[in-house]
PDB file of C-alpha atoms in Angstrom:
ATOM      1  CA  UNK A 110      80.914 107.673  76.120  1.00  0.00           C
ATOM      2  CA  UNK A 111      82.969 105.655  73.534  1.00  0.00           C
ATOM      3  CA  UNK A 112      83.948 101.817  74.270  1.00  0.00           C
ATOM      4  CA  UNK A 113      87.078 103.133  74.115  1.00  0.00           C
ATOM      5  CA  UNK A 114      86.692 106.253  76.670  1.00  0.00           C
ATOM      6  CA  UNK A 115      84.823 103.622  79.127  1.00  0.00           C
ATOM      7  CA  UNK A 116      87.624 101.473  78.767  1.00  0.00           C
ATOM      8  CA  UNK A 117      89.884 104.218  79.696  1.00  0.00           C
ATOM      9  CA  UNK A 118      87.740 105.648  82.577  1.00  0.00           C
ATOM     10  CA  UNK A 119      87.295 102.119  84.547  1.00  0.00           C
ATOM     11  CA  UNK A 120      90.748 101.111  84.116  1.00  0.00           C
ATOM     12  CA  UNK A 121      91.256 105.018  85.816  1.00  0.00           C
ATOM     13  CA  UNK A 122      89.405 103.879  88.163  1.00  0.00           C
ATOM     14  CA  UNK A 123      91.176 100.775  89.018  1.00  0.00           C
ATOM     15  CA  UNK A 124      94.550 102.152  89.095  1.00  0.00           C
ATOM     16  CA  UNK A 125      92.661 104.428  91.470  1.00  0.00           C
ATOM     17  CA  UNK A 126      91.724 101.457  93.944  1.00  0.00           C
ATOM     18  CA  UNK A 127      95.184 100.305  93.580  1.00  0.00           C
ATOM     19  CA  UNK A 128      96.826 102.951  94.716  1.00  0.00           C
ATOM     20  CA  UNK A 129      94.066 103.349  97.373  1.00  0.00           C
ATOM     21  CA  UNK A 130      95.356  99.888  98.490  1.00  0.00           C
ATOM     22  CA  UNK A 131      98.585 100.714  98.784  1.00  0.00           C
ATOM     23  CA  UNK A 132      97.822 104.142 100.320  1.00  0.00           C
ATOM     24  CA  UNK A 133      95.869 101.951 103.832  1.00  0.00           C
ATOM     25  CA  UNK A 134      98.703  98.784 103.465  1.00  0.00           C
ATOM     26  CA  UNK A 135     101.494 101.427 103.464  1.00  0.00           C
ATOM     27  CA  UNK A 136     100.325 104.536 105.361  1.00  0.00           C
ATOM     28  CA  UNK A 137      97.395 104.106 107.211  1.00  0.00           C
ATOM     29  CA  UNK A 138      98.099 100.639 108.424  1.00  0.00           C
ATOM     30  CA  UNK A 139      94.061  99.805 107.855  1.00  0.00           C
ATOM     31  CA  UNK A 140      92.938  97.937 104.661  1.00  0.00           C
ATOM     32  CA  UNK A 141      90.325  96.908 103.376  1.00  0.00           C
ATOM     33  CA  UNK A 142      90.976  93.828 102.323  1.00  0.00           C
ATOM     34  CA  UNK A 143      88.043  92.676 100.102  1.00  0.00           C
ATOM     35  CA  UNK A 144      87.781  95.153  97.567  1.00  0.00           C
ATOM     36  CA  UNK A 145      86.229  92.368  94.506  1.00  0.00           C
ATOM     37  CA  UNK A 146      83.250  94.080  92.429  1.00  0.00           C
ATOM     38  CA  UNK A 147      80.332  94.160  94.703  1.00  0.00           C
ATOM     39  CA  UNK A 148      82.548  96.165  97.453  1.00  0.00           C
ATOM     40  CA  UNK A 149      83.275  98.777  94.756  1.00  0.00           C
ATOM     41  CA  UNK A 150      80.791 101.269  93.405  1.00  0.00           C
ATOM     42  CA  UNK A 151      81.276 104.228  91.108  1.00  0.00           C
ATOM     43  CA  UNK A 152      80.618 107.857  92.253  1.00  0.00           C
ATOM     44  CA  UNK A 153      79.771 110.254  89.707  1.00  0.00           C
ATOM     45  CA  UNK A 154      79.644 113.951  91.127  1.00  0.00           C
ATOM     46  CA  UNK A 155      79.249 117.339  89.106  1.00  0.00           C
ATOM     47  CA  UNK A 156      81.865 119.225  90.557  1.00  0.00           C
ATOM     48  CA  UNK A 157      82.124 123.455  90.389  1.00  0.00           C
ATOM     49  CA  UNK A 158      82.628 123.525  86.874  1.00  0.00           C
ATOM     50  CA  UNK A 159      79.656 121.863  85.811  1.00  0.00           C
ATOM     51  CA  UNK A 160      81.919 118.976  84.944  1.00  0.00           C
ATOM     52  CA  UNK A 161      80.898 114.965  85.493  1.00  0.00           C
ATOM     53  CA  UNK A 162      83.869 113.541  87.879  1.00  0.00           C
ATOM     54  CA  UNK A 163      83.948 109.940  88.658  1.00  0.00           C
ATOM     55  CA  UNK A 164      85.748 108.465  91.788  1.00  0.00           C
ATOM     56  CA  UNK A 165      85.823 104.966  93.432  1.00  0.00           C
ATOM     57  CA  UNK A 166      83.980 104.033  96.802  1.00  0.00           C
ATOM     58  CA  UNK A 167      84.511 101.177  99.076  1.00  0.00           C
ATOM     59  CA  UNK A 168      81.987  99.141 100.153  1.00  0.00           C
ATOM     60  CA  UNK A 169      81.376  96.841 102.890  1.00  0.00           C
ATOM     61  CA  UNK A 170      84.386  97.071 105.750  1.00  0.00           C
ATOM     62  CA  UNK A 171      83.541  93.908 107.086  1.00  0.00           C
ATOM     63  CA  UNK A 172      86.962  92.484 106.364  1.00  0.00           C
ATOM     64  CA  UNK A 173      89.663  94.958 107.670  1.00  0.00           C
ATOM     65  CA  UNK A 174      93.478  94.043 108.106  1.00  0.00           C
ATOM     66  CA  UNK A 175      95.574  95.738 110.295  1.00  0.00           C
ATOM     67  CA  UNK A 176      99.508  96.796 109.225  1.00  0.00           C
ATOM     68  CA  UNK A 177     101.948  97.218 111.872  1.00  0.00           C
ATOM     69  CA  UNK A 178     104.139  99.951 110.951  1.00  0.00           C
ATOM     70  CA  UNK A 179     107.328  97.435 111.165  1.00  0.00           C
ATOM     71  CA  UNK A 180     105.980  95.223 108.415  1.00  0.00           C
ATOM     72  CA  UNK A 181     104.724  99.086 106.263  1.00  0.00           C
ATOM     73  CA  UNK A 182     108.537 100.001 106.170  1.00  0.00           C
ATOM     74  CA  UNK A 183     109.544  96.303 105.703  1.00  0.00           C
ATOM     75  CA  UNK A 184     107.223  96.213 102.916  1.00  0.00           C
ATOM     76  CA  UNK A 185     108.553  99.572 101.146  1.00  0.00           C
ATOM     77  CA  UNK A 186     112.312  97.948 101.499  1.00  0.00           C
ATOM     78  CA  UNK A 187     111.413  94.586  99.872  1.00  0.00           C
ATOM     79  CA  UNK A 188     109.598  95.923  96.971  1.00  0.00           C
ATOM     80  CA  UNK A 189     112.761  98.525  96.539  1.00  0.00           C
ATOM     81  CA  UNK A 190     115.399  95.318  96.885  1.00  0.00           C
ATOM     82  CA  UNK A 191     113.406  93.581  94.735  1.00  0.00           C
ATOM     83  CA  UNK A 192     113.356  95.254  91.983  1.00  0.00           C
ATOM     84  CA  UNK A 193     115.806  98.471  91.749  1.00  0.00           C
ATOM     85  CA  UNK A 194     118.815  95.901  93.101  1.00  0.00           C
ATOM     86  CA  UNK A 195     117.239  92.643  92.157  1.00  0.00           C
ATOM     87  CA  UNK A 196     118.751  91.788  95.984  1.00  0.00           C
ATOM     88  CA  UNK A 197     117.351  88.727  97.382  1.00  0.00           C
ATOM     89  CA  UNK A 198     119.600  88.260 100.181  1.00  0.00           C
ATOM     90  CA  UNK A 199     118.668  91.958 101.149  1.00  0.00           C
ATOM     91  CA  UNK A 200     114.884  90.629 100.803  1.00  0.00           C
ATOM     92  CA  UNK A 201     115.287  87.645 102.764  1.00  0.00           C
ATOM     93  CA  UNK A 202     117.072  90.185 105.291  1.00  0.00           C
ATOM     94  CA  UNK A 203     113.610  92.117 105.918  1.00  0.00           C
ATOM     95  CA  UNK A 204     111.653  88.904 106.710  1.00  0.00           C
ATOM     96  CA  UNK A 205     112.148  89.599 110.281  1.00  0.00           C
ATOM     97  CA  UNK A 206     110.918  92.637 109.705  1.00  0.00           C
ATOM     98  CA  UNK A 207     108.558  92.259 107.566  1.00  0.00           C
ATOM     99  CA  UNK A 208     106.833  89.630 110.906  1.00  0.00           C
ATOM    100  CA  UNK A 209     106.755  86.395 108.446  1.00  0.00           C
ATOM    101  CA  UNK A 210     110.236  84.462 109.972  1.00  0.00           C
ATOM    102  CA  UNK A 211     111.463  84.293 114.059  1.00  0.00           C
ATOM    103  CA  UNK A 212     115.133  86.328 113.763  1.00  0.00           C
ATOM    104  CA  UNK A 213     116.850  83.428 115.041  1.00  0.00           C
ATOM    105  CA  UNK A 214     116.143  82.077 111.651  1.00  0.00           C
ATOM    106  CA  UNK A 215     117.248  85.220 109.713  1.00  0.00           C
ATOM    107  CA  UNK A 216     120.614  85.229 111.714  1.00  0.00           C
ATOM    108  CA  UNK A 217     120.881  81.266 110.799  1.00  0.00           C
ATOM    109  CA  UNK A 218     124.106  81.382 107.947  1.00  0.00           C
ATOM    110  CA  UNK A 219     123.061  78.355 106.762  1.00  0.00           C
ATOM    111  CA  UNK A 220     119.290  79.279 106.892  1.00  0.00           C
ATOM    112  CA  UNK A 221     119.804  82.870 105.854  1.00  0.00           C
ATOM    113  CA  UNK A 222     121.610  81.395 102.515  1.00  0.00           C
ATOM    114  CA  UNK A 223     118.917  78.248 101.933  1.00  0.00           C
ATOM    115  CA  UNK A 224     115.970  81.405 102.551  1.00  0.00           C
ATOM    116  CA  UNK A 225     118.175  83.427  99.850  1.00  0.00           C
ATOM    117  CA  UNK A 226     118.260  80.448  96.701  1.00  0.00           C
ATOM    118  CA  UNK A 227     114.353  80.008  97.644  1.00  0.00           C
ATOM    119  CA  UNK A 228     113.353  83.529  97.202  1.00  0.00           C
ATOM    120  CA  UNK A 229     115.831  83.360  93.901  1.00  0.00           C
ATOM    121  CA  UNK A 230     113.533  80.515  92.705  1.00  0.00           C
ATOM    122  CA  UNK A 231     110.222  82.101  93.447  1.00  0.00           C
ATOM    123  CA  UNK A 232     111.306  85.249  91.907  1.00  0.00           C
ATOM    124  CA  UNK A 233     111.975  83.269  88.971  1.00  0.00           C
ATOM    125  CA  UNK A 234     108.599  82.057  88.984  1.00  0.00           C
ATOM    126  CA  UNK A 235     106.386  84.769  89.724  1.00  0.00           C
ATOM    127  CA  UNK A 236     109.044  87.740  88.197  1.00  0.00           C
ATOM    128  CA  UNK A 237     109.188  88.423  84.352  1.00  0.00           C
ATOM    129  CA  UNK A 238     112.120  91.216  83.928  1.00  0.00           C
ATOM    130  CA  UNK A 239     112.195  93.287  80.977  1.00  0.00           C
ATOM    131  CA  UNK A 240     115.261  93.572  78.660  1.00  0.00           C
ATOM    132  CA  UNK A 241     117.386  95.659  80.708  1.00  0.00           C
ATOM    133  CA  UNK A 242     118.272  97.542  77.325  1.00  0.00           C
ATOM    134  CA  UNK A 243     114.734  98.848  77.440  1.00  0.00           C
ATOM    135  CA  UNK A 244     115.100 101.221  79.374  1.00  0.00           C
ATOM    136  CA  UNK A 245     112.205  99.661  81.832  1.00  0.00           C
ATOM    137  CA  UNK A 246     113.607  97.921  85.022  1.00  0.00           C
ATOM    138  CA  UNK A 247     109.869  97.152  86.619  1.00  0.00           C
ATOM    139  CA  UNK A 248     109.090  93.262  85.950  1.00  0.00           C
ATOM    140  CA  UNK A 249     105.723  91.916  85.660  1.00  0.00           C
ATOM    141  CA  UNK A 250     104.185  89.903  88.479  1.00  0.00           C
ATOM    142  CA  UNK A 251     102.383  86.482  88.316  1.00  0.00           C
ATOM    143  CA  UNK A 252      99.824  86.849  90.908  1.00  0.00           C
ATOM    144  CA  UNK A 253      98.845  83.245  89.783  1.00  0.00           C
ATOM    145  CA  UNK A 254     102.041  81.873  91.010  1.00  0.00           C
ATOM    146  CA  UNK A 255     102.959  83.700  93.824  1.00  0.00           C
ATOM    147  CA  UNK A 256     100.770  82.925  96.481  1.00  0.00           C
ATOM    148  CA  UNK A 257     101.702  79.216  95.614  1.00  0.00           C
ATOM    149  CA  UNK A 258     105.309  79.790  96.047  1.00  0.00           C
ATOM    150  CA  UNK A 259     104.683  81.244  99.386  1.00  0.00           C
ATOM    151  CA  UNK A 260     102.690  78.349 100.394  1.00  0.00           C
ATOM    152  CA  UNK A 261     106.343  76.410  99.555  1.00  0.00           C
ATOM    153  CA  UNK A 262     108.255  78.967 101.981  1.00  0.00           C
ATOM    154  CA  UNK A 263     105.898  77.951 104.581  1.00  0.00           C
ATOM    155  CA  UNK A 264     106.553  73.875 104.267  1.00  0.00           C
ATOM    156  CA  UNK A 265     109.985  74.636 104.283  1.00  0.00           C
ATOM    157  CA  UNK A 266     111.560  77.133 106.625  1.00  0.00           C
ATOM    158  CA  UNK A 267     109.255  78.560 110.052  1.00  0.00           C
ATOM    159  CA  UNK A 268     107.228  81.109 107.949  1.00  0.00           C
ATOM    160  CA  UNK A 269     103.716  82.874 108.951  1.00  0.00           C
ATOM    161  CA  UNK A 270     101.901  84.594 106.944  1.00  0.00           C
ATOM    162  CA  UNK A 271      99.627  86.763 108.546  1.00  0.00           C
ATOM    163  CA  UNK A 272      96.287  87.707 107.976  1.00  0.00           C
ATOM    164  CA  UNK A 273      97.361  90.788 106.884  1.00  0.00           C
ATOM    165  CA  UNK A 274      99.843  89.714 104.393  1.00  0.00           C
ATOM    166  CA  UNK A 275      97.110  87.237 102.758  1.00  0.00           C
ATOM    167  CA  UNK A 276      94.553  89.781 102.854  1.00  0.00           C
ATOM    168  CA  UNK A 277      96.893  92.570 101.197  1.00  0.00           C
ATOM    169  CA  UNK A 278      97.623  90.056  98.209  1.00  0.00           C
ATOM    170  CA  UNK A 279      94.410  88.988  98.057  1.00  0.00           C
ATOM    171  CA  UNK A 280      93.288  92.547  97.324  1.00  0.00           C
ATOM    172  CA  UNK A 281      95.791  93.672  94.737  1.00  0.00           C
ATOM    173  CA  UNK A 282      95.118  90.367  92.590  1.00  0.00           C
ATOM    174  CA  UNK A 283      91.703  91.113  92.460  1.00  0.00           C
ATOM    175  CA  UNK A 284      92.097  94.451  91.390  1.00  0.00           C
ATOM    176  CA  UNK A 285      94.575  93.628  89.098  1.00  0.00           C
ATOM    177  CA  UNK A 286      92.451  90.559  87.652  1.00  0.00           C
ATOM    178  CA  UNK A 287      89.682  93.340  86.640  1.00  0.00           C
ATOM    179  CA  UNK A 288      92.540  96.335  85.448  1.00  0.00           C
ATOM    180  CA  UNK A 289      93.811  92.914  82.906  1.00  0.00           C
ATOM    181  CA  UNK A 290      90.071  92.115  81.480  1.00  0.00           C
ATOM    182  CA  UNK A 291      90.343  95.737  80.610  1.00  0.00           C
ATOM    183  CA  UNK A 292      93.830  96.235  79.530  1.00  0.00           C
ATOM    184  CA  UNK A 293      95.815  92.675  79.035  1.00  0.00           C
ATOM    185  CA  UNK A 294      99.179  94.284  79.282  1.00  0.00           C
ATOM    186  CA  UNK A 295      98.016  96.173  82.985  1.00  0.00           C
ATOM    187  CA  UNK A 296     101.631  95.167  85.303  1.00  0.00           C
ATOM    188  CA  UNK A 297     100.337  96.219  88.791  1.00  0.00           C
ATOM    189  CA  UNK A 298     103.884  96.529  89.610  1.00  0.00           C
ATOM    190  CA  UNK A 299     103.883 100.070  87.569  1.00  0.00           C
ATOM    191  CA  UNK A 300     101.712 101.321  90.088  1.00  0.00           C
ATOM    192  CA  UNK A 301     103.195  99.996  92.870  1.00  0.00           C
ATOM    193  CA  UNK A 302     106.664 100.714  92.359  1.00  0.00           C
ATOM    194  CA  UNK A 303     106.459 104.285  92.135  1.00  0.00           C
ATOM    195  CA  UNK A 304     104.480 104.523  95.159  1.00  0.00           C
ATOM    196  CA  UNK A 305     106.789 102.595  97.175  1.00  0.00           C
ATOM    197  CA  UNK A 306     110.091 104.059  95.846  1.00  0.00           C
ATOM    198  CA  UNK A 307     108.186 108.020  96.726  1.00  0.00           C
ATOM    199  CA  UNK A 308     107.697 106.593 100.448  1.00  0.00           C
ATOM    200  CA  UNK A 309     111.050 105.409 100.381  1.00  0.00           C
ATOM    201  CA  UNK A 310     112.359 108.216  99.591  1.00  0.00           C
ATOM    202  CA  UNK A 311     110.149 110.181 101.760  1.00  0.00           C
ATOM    203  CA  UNK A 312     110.472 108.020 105.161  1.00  0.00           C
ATOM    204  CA  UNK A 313     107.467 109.398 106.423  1.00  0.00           C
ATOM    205  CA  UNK A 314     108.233 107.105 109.501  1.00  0.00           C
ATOM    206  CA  UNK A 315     111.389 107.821 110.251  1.00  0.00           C
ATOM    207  CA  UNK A 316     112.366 104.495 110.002  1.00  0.00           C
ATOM    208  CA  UNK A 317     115.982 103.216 110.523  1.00  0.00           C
ATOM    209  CA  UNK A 318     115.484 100.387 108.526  1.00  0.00           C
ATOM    210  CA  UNK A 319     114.654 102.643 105.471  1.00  0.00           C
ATOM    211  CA  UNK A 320     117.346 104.793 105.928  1.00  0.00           C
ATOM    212  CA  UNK A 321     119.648 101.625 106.373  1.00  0.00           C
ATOM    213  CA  UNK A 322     117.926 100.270 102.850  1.00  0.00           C
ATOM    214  CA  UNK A 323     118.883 103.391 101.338  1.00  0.00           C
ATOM    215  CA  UNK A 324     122.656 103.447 102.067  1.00  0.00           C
ATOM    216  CA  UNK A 325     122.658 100.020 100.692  1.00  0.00           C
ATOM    217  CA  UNK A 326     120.970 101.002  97.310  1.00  0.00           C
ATOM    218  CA  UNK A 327     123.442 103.822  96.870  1.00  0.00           C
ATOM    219  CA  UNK A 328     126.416 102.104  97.385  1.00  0.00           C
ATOM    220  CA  UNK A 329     128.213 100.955  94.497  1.00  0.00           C
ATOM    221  CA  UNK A 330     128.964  96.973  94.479  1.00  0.00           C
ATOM    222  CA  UNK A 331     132.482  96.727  93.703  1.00  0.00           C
ATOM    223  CA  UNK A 332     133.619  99.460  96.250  1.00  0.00           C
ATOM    224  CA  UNK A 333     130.752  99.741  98.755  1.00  0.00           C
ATOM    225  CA  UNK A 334     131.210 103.207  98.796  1.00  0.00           C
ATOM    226  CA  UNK A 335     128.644 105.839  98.228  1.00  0.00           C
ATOM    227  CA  UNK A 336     127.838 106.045  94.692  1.00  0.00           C
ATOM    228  CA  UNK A 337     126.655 109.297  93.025  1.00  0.00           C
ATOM    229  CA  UNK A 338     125.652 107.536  90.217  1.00  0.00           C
ATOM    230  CA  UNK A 339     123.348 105.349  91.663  1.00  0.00           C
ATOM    231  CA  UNK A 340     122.002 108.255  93.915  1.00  0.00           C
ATOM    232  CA  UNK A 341     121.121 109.602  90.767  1.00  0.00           C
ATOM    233  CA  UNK A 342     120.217 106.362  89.068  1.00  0.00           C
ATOM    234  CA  UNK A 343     117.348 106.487  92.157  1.00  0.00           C
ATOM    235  CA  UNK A 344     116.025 109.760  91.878  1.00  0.00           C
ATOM    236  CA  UNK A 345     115.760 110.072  87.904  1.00  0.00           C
ATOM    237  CA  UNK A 346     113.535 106.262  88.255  1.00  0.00           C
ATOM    238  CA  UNK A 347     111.251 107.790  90.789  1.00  0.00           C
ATOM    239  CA  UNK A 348     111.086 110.589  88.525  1.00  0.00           C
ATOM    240  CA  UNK A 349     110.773 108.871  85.025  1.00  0.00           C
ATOM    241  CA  UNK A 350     107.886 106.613  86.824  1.00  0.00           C
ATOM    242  CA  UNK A 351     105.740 109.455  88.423  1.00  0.00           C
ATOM    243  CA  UNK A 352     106.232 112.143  85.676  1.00  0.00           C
ATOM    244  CA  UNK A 353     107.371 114.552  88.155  1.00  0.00           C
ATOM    245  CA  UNK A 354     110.582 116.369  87.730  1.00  0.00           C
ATOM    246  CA  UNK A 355     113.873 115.116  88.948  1.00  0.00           C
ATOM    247  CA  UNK A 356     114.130 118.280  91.488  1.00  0.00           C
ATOM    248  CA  UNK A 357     110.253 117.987  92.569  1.00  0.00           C
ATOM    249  CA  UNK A 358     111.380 114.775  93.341  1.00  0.00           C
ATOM    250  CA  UNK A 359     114.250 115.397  96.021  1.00  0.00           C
ATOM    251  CA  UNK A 360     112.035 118.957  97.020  1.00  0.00           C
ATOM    252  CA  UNK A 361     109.604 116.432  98.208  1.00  0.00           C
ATOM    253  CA  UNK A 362     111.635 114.185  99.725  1.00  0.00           C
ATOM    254  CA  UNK A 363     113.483 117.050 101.617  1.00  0.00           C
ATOM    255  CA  UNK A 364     110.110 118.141 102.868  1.00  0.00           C
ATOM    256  CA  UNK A 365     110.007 115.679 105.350  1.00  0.00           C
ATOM    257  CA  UNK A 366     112.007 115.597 108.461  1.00  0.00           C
ATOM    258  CA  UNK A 367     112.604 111.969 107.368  1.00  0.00           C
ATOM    259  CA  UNK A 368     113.835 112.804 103.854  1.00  0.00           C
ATOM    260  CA  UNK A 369     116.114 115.459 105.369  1.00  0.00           C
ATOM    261  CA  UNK A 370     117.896 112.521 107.724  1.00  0.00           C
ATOM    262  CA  UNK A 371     118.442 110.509 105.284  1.00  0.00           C
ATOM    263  CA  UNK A 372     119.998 113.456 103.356  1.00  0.00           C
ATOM    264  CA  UNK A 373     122.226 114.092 106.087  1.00  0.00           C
ATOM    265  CA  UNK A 374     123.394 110.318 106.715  1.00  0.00           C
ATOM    266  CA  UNK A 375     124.355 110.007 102.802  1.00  0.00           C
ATOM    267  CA  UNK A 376     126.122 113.457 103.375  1.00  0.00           C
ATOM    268  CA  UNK A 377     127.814 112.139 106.600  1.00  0.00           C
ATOM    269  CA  UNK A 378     129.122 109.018 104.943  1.00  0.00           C
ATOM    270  CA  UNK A 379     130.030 110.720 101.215  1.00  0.00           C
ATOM    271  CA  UNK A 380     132.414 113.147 103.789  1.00  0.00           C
ATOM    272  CA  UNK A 381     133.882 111.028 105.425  1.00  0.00           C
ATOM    273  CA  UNK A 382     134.350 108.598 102.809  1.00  0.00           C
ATOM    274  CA  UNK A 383     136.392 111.374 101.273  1.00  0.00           C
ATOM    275  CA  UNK A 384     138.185 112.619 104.038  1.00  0.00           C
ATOM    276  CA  UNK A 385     139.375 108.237 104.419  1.00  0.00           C
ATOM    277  CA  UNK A 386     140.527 108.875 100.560  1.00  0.00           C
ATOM    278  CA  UNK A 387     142.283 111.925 101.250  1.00  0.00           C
ATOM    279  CA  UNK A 388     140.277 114.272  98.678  1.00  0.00           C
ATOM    280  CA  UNK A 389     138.094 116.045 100.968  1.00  0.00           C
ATOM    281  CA  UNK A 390     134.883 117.926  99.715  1.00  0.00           C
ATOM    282  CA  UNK A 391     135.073 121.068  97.465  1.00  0.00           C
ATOM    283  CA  UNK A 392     134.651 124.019 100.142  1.00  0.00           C
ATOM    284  CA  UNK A 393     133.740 126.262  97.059  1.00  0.00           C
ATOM    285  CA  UNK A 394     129.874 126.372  97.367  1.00  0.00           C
ATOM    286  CA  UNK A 395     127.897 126.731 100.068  1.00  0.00           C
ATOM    287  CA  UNK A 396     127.086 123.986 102.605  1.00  0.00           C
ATOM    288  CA  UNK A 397     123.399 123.825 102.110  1.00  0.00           C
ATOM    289  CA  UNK A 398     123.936 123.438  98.352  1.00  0.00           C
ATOM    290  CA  UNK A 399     126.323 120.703  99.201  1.00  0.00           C
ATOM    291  CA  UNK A 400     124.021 118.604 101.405  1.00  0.00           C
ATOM    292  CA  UNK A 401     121.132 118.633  99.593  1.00  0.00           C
ATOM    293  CA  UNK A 402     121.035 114.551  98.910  1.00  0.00           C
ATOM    294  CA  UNK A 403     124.830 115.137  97.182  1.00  0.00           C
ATOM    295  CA  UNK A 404     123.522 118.266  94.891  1.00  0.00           C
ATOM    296  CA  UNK A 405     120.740 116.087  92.818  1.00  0.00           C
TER     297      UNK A 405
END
């Protein structure tokens, strides 16, 4: 192979373990959580076609974090707040969820508020955001600063942070460390993003607090209504960042019995929202076509 082509293949490959990493942090609750060089090999295989195939093993489980399912869907939320709203009051919100702060803290005004201007501050730190005229809403994380400005959280308010949480950054540095001596402009959040944003989408977990961080996203800010636009604003990002078609998009999220409640709960609200404004829905087309996450 080319320089080029090897390039290509290990950086494949690395995007591979990333999203391998997020696969055990967000669904499997099990990481490995020491995936540096010598833990990763490359597999070559000749598959049925007579065709070379490389794919990426895991080495050494010696160092294995466990997830609880809480802090999966907590995690999912944050990374949605964080960067689709830009929310850090909703972020600092999800700290009792996500296990790092007691909720006597969280339900603290005045702590809530000080939690709020620190996360603000980190953000502004570890965060770079692209022109929003781009067209490109996922900012570029400094793993060099963040783990720093976490430290600062914990000298100031009653943070933990878990083995687990340590262990999960730990891993998607280092793999993003080796994707950036391939490819300088590598943003692990472009892998992330999309992954989380699918699972949100998805609720594979049936989680309340997902749902919940979904009527939040859709409502609009000046009205706090449900917002059609920003339903769509939603869908068409996971779609733009996974290549898949807008209605492969919602197809898969209404393949879940997840999915499907939170379909129904945006329906539920968007009727009687309505019905409160006097302009009830259209009874021209059929109910199924009009509950189908507001005809996406």
């Amino acid at each position: 192979n080319s320089g080029k082509s090897n390039v290509e293949t290990q950086l494949q490959l690395v995007q591979e373990g990333i999203s391998c990493t997020l696969s055990q942090l967000l669904e499997t609750g099990v990481l490995h959580a020491d995936p540096h060089l010598g833990n990763l090999v490359v597999v070559r295989r000749i598959n049925d076609k007579k065709e070379e195939t490389v794919q990426l093993g895991y080495l050494d489980f010696g160092l294995v974090a466990q997830v609880p399912p809480q802090v999966r869907d907590g995690l999912t939320c944050a990374v949605v707040q964080l960067v689709f709203s830009r929310d850090m009051q909703a972020v600092a919100r999800l700290f009792g969820e996500l296990q790092l702060l007691p909720e006597s803290v969280i339900q603290d005004p005045i702590e809530c508020q000080a939690l709020t201007q620190a996360l603000e501050e980190i953000a502004s730190q570890v965060l770079v955001y692209p022109d929003d005229n781009g067209g490109d809403r996922v900012p570029a994380l400094r793993f060099d600063n963040l783990l720093s400005a976490l430290l600062g959280l914990v000298t100031r308010f009653e943070v933990t942070l878990p083995p687990y949480f340590l262990n999960n950054a730990r891993a998607l540095a280092t793999l993003e460390g080796i994707a950036r001596r391939l490819e300088p402009s590598f943003n692990v959040l472009e892998v992330v993003y999309p992954f989380v944003l699918d699972r949100l989408l998805r609720n594979p977990s049936m989680s309340p607090v997902v749902q919940q961080t979904i009527l939040q996203l859709v409502r609009s800010p000046e009205s706090n209504r449900i917002d059609r636009h920003r339903i769509r604003q939603l869908v068409e990002e996971v779609a733009r960042l996974t290549g898949n078609r807008k209605r492969k998009v919602v197809a898969d999220a209404m393949s879940t019995a997840g999915g499907r409640q939170i379909s129904r709960a945006l329906l539920r609200e968007y009727v009687q929202e309505k019905k409160q404004n006097g302009s009830p829905l259209s009874k021209k087309r059929p109910f199924h076509e009009r509950s189908s996450i507001l005809r996406l």
